[in-house]
CSV table of C-alpha atoms in Angstrom, one decimal:
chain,number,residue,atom,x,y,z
A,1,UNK,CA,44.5,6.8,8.3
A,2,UNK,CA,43.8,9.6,6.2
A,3,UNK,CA,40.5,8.7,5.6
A,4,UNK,CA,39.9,8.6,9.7
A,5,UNK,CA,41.8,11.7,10.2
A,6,UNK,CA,39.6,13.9,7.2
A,7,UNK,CA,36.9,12.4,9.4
A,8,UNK,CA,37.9,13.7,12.2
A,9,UNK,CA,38.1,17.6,11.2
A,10,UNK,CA,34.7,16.9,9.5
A,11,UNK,CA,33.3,16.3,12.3
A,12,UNK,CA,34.7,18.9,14.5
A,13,UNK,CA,33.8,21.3,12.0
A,14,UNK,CA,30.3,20.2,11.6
A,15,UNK,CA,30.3,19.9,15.0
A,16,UNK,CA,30.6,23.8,15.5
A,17,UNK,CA,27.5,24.7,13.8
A,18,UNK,CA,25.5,22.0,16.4
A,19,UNK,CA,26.9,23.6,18.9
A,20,UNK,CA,25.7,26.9,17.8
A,21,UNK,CA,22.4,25.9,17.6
A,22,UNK,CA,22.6,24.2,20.6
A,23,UNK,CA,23.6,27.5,22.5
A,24,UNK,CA,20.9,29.2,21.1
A,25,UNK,CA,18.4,26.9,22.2
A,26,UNK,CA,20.1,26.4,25.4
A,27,UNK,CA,20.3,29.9,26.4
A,28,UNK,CA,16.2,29.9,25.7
A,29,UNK,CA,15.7,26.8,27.8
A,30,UNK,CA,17.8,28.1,30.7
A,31,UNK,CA,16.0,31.6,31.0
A,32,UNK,CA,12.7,31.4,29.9
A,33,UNK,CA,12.4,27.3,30.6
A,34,UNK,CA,10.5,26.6,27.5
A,35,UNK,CA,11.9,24.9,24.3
A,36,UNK,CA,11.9,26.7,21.3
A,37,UNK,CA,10.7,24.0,18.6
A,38,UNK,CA,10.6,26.6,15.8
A,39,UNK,CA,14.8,26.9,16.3
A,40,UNK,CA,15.7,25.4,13.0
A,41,UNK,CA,13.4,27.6,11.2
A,42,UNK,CA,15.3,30.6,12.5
A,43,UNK,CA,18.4,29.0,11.1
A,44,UNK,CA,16.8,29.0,7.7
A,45,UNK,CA,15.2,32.6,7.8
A,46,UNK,CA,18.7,33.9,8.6
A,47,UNK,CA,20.0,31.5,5.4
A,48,UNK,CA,17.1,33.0,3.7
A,49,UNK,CA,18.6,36.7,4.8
A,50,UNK,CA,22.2,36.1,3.8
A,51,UNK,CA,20.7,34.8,0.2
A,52,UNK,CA,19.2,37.8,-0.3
A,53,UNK,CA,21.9,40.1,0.5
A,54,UNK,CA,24.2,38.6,-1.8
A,55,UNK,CA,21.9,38.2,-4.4
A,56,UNK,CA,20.6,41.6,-4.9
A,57,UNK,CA,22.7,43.8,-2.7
A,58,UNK,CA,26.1,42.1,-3.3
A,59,UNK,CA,26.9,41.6,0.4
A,60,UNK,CA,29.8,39.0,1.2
A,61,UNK,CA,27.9,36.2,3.7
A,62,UNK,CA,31.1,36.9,6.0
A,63,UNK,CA,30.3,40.4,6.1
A,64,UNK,CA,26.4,40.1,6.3
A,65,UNK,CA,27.2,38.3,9.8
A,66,UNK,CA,26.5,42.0,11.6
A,67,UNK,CA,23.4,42.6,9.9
A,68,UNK,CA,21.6,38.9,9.9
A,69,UNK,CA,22.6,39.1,13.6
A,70,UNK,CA,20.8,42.3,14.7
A,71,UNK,CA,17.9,41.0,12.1
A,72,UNK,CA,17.1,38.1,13.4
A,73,UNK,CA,17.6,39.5,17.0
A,74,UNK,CA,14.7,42.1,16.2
A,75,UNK,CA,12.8,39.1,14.7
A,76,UNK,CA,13.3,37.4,18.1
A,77,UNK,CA,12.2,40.2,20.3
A,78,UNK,CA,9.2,40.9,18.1
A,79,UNK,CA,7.9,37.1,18.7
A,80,UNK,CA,8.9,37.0,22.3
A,81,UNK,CA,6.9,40.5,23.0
A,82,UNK,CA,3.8,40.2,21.4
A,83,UNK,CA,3.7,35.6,21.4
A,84,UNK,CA,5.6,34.2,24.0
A,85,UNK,CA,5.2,36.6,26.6
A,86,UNK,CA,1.3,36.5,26.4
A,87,UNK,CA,1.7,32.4,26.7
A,88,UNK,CA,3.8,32.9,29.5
A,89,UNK,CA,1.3,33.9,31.8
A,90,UNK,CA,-0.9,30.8,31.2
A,91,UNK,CA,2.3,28.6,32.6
A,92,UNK,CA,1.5,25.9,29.9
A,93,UNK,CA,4.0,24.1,28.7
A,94,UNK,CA,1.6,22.8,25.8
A,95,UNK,CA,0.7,26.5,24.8
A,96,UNK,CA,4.4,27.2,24.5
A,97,UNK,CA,4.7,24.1,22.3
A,98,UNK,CA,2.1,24.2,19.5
A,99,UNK,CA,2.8,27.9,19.7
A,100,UNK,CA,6.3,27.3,18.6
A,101,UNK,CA,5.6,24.7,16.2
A,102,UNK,CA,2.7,27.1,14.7
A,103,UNK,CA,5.4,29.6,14.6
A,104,UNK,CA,7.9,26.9,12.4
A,105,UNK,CA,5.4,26.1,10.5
A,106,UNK,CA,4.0,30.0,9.7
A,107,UNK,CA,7.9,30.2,8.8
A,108,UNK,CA,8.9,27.6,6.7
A,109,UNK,CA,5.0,28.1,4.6
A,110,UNK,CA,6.0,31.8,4.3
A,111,UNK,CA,9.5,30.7,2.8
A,112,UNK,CA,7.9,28.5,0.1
A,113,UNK,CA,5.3,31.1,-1.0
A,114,UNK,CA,7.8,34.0,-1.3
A,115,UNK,CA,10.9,31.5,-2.1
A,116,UNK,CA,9.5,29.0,-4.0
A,117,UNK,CA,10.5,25.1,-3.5
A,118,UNK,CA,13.5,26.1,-5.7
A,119,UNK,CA,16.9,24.7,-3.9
A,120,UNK,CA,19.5,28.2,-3.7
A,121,UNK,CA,22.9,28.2,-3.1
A,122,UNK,CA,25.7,30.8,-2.8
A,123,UNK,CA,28.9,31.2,-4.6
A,124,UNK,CA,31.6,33.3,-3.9
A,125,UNK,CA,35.1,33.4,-5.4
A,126,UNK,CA,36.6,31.3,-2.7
A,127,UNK,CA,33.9,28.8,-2.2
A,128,UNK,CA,36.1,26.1,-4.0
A,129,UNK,CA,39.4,26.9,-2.0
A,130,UNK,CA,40.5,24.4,-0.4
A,131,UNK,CA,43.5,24.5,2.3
A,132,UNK,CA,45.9,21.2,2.3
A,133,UNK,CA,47.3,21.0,6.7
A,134,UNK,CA,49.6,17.5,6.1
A,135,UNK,CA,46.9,14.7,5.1
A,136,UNK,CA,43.7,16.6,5.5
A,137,UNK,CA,42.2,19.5,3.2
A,138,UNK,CA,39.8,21.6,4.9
A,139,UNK,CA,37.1,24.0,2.4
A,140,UNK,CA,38.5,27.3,3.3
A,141,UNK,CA,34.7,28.4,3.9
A,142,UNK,CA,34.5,25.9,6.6
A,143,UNK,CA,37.5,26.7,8.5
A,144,UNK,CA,36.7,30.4,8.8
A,145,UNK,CA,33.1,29.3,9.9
A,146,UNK,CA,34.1,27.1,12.2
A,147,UNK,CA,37.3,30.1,13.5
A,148,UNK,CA,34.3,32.8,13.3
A,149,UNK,CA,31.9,29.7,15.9
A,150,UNK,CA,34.7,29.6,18.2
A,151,UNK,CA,34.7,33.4,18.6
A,152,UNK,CA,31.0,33.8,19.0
A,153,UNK,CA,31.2,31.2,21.6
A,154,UNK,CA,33.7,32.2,23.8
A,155,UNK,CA,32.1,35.7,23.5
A,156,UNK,CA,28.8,34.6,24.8
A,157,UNK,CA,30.3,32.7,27.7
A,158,UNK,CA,32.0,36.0,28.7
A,159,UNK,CA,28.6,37.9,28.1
A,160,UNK,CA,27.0,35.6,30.5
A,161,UNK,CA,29.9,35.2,33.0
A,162,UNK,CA,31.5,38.9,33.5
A,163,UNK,CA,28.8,41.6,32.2
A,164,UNK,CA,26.2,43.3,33.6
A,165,UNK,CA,23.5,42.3,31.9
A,166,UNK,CA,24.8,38.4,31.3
A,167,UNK,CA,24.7,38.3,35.5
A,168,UNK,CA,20.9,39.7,35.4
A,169,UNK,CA,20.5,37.1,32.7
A,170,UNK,CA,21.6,34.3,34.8
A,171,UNK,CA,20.1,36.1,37.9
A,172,UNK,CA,16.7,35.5,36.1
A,173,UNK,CA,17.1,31.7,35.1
A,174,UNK,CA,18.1,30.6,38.5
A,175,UNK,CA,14.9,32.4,40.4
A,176,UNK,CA,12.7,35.1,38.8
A,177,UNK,CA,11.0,36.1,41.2
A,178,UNK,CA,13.8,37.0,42.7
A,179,UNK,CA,15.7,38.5,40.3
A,180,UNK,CA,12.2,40.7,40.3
A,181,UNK,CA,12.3,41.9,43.9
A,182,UNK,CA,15.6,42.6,43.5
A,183,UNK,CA,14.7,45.3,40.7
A,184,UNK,CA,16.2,43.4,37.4
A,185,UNK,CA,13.2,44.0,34.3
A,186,UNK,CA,12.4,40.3,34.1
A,187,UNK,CA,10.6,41.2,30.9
A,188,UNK,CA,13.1,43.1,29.3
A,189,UNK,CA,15.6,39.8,30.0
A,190,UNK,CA,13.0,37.5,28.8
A,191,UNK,CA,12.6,39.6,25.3
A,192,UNK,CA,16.8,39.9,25.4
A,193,UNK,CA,17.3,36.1,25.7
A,194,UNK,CA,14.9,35.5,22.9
A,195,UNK,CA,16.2,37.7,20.8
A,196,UNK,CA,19.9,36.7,21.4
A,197,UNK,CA,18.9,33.1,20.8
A,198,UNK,CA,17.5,33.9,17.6
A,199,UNK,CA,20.4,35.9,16.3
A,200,UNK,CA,22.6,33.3,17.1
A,201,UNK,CA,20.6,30.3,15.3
A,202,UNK,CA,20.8,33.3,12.4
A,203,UNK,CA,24.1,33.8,12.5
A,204,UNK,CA,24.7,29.9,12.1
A,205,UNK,CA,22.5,29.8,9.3
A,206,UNK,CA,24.3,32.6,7.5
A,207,UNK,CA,27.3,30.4,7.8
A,208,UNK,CA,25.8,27.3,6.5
A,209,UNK,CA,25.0,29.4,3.0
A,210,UNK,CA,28.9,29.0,2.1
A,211,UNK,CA,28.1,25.1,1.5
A,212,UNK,CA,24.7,24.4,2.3
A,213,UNK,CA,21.7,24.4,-0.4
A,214,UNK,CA,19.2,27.0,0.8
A,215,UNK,CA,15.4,25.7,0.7
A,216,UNK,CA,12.5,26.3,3.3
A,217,UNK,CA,12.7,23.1,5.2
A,218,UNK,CA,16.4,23.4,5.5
A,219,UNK,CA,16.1,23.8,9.3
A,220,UNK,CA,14.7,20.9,10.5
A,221,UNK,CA,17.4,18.7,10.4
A,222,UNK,CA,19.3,21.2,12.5
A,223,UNK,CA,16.3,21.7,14.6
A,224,UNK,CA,16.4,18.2,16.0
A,225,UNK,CA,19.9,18.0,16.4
A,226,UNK,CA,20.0,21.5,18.8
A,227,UNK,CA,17.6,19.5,21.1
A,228,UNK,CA,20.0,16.7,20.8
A,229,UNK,CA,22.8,19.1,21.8
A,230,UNK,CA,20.8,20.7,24.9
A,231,UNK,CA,20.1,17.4,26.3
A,232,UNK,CA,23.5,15.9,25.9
A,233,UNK,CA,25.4,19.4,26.9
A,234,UNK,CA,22.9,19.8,30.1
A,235,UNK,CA,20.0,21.8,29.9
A,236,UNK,CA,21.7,25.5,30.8
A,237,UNK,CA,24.9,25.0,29.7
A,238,UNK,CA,26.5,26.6,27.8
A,239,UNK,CA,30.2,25.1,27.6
A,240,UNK,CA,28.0,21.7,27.7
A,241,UNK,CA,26.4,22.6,24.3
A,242,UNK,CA,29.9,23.0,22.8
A,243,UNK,CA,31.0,20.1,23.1
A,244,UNK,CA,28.4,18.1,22.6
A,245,UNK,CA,27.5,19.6,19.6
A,246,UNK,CA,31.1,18.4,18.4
A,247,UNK,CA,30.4,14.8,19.7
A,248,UNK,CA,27.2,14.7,17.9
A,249,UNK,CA,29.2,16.1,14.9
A,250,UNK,CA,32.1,13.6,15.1
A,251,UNK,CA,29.4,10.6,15.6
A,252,UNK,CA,27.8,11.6,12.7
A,253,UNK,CA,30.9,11.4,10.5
A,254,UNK,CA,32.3,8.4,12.4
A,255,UNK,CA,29.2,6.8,12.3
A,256,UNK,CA,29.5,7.6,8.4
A,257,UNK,CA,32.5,6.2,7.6
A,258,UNK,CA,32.6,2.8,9.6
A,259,UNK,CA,29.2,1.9,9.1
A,260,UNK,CA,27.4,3.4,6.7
A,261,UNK,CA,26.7,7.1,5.4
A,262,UNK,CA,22.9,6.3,5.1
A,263,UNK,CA,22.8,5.0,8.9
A,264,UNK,CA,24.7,8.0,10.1
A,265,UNK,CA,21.4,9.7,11.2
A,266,UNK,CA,20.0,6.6,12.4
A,267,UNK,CA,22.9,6.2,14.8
A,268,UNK,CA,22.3,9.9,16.4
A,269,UNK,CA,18.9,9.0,17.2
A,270,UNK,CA,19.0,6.1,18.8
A,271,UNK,CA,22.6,7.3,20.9
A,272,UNK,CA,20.0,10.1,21.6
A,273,UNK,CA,17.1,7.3,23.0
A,274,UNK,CA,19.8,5.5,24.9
A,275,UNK,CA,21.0,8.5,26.7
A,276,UNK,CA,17.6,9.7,27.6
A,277,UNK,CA,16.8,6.2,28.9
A,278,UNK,CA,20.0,6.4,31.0
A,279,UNK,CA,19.3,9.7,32.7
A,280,UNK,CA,15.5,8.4,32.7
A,281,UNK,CA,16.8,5.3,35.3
A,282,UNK,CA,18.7,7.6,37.0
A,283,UNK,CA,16.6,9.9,37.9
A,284,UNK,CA,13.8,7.4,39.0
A,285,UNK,CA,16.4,5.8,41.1
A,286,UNK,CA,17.6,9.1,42.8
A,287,UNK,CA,14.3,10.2,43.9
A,288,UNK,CA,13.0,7.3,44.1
A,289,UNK,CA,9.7,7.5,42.1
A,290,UNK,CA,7.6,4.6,41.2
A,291,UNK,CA,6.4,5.0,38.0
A,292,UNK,CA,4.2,1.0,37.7
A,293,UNK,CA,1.3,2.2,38.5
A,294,UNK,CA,0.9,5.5,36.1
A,295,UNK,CA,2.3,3.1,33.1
A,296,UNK,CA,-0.4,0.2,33.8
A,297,UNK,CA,-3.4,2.7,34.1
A,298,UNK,CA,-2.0,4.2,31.0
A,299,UNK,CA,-1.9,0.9,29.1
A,300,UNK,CA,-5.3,0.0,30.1
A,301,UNK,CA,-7.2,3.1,29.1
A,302,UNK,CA,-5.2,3.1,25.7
A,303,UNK,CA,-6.5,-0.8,24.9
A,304,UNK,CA,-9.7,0.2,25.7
A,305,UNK,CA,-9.8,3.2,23.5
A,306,UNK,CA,-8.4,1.4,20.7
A,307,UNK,CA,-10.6,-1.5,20.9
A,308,UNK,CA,-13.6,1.2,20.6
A,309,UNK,CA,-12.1,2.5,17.6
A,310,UNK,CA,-11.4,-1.1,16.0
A,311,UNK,CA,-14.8,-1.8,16.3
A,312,UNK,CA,-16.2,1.6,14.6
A,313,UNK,CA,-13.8,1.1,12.1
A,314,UNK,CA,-15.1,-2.3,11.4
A,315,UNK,CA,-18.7,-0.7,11.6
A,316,UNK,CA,-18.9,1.7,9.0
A,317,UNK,CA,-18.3,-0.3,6.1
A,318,UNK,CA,-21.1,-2.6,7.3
A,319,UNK,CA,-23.5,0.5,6.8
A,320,UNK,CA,-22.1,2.9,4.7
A,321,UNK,CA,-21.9,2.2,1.1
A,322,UNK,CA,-20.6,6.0,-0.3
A,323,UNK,CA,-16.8,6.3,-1.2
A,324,UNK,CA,-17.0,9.8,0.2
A,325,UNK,CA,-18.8,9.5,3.4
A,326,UNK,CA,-16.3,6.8,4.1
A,327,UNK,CA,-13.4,8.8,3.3
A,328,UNK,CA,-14.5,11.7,6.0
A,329,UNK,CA,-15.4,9.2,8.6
A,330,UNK,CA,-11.8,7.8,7.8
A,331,UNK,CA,-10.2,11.2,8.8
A,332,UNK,CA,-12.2,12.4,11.4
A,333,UNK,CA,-11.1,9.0,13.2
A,334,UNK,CA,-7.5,9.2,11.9
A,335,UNK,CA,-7.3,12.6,13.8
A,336,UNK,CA,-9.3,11.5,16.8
A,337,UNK,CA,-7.1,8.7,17.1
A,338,UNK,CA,-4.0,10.4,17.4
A,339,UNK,CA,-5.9,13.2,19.2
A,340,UNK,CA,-6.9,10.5,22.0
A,341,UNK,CA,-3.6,9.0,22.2
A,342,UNK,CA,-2.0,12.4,23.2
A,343,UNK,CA,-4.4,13.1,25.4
A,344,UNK,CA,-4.5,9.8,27.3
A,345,UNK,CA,-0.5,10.0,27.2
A,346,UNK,CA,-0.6,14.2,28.6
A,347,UNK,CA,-3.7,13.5,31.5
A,348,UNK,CA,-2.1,10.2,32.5
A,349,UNK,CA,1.5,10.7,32.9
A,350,UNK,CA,1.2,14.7,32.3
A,351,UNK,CA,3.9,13.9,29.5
A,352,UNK,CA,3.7,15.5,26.2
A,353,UNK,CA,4.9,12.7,23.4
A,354,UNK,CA,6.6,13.9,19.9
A,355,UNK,CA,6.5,10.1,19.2
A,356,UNK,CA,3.2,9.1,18.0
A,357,UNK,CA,3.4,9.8,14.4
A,358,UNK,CA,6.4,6.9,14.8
A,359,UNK,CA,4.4,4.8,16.2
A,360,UNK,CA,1.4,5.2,12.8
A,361,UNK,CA,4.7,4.7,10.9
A,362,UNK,CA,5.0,1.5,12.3
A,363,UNK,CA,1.6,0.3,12.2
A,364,UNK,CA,1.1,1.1,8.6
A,365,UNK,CA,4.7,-0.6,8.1
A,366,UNK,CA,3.4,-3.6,9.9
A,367,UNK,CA,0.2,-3.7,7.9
A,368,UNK,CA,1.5,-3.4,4.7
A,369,UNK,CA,3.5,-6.5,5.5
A,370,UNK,CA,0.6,-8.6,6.6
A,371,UNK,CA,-1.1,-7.6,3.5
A,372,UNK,CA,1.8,-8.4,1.7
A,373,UNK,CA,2.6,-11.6,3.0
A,374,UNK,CA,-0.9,-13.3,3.3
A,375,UNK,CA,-2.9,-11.5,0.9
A,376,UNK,CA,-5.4,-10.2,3.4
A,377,UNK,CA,-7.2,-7.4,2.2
A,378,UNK,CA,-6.4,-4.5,4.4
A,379,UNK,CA,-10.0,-3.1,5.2
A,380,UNK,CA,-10.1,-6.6,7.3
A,381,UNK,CA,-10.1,-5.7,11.3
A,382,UNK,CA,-7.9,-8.9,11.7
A,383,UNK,CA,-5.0,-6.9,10.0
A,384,UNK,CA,-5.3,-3.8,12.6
A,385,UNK,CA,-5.4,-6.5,15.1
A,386,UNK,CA,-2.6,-7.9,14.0
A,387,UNK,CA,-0.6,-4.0,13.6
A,388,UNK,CA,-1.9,-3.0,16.8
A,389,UNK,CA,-0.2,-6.5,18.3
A,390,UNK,CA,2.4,-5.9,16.9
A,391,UNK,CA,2.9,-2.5,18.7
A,392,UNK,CA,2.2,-3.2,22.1
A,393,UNK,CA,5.5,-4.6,23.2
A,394,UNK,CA,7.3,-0.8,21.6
A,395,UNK,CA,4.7,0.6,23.4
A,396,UNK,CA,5.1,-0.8,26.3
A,397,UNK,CA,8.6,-0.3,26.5
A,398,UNK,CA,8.3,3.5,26.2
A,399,UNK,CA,5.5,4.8,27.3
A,400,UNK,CA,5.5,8.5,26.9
């Protein structure tokens, strides 16, 4: 019972910093409608921030809240001003996407050349307190984090429920245009959101620091789980992001301790899938969209591209005897291959899929087992065959 009940605060706890993340991206989703992929980086810059203000400065992480906040707004602003807001005008969602994934890369590559892939971590003087509360014991750095993510929460909710500018705000997410003919500065909102959004993925960062090792590509874990929290919360919501960035944190540590710690993040992801397969039915039943048609097109054109590329595959060897000029016609088809997938996938069924690097993962997988089990040498076009037949029925089963 202990066990379940230390669990438990874990969770809740760990919970708090999702949802943080999860209101920062939400509050971008709801206003601007685009989803900010380089979140998780932010997070990291502001752990980055905090670092360095201890380090060299000798500024408590607690008190360092203020100024990684109005830091990491300013770094917000800057990108929505003079990145976003040019992209905004070409009203594509795929600009907005590789921008912001450009944009977490840029981040996390500047991190590593000025950081270095060393692994930081802060220690203050009370970073091994621990407060006993009956059976469970709680890191004294984690309960003021998680006090100081309730305040910031209820504090934004007020922002965006009783003051002046949180009404243009949500003035501006529910119609733009308008909040524009009414006379708000749609702009100035847009630059405001992305900014706030920012500071508060900074601000959660800056708490992580207490017990979190600081490296570039801390973020991405975090990343993924804010999009988990907007689309479990409700895209918008701010209250919904709370608590289900707590559920996600209490599955994760449930999840740990009944099953398996190493399955923990296995078991997020595929609650995640089921849930967006559940809405998914819904929402074809509810507007009643037929959906056969697009999939079988879409299945049709992909067998025929692949079976073009089997056979060039098989080609080249035939006629090329060079190691080298073998090795670039392997890339360039690698990357027209996953090039034409997405593209079949986005002009098909207009969907953008994050997927298809899973999907090579499973192929290779699939291969390696073939060549494993039979001794077929893997050059052989009967061993794609096999990988790509063995890929079909997960492909067909989700096909964006």
């Amino acid at each position: 019972m202990e066990v379940f009940l230390q669990a438990l605060v874990n969770g809740i706890l760990l919970g708090g910093f999702y949802s943080l993340m999860g209101m920062g991206q939400n509050i971008i989703f709801g206003v601007m409608n685009i989803v900010n992929f380089c979140h998780g980086e932010m997070l990291m810059v502001g752990m980055y921030i905090t670092y360095v203000l201890y380090t060299y400065f000798g500024v408590d992480p607690y008190v360092a809240l203020p100024i990684v906040a109005v830091l990491m707004f300013g770094l917000g602003a800057l990108i929505q001003s003079t990145l976003i807001t040019p992209s905004l005008k070409t009203k594509s969602f795929t600009n907005l996407l590789f921008l912001t994934v450009g944009l977490g890369l840029l981040l996390t590559n500047g991190a590593l050349v000025i950081f270095g892939s060393t692994y930081y971590k802060i220690i203050t003087p009370y970073s091994q307190t621990y407060i006993p509360l009956g059976p469970v014991t709680i890191a004294l750095p984690r309960l003021v984090s998680f006090l100081i993510l309730i305040v910031v929460a209820i504090a934004l909710f007020a922002f965006l429920k009783y003051s002046t500018t949180g009404k243009q705000i949500r003035a501006v997410s529910q119609n733009p245009i308008g909040a524009e003919v009414v006379g708000i500065n749609v702009k100035k909102i847009y630059i405001l959101t992305y900014g706030l959004g920012v500071a508060l993925a900074g601000i959660a960062g800056s708490l992580l620091t207490q017990f979190y090792t600081i490296y570039p590509t801390a973020g991405a874990s975090f990343g993924f789980r804010a999009l988990i929290v907007v689309v479990v919360g409700g895209l918008g919501s701010i209250p919904g992001a709370f608590f289900a960035g707590i559920f996600l944190g209490l599955l994760e540590q449930m999840s740990a301790l009944f099953i398996s710690p190493s399955y923990s993040d296995m078991i997020v992801f595929v609650t995640f899938i089921i849930i967006l397969v559940v809405r998914q039915v819904m929402i074809l039943r509810s507007d009643k969209m037929d959906t056969r048609k697009a999939v079988k097109t879409y299945h049709r054109n992909l067998a025929i591209v692949l079976a073009i590329i089997v056979a060039i595959f098989a080609a080249i060897p035939l006629v090329v005897d060079k190691p080298y000029i073998i090795n670039i016609f392997v890339l360039t088809f690698y990357m027209s291959t996953l090039s034409m997938a997405w593209n079949i996938l986005g002009g098909i069924t207009g969907q953008n899929s994050l997927g298809l690097a899973a999907y090579m993962g499973l192929g290779a997988y699939v291969c390696c087992l073939v060549v494993t089990k039979t001794g077929m040498n893997p050059g052989w076009p009967l061993c794609w065959i096999c990988s790509l037949w063995a890929l079909w029925p997960v492909s067909s089963s989700s096909p964006a």
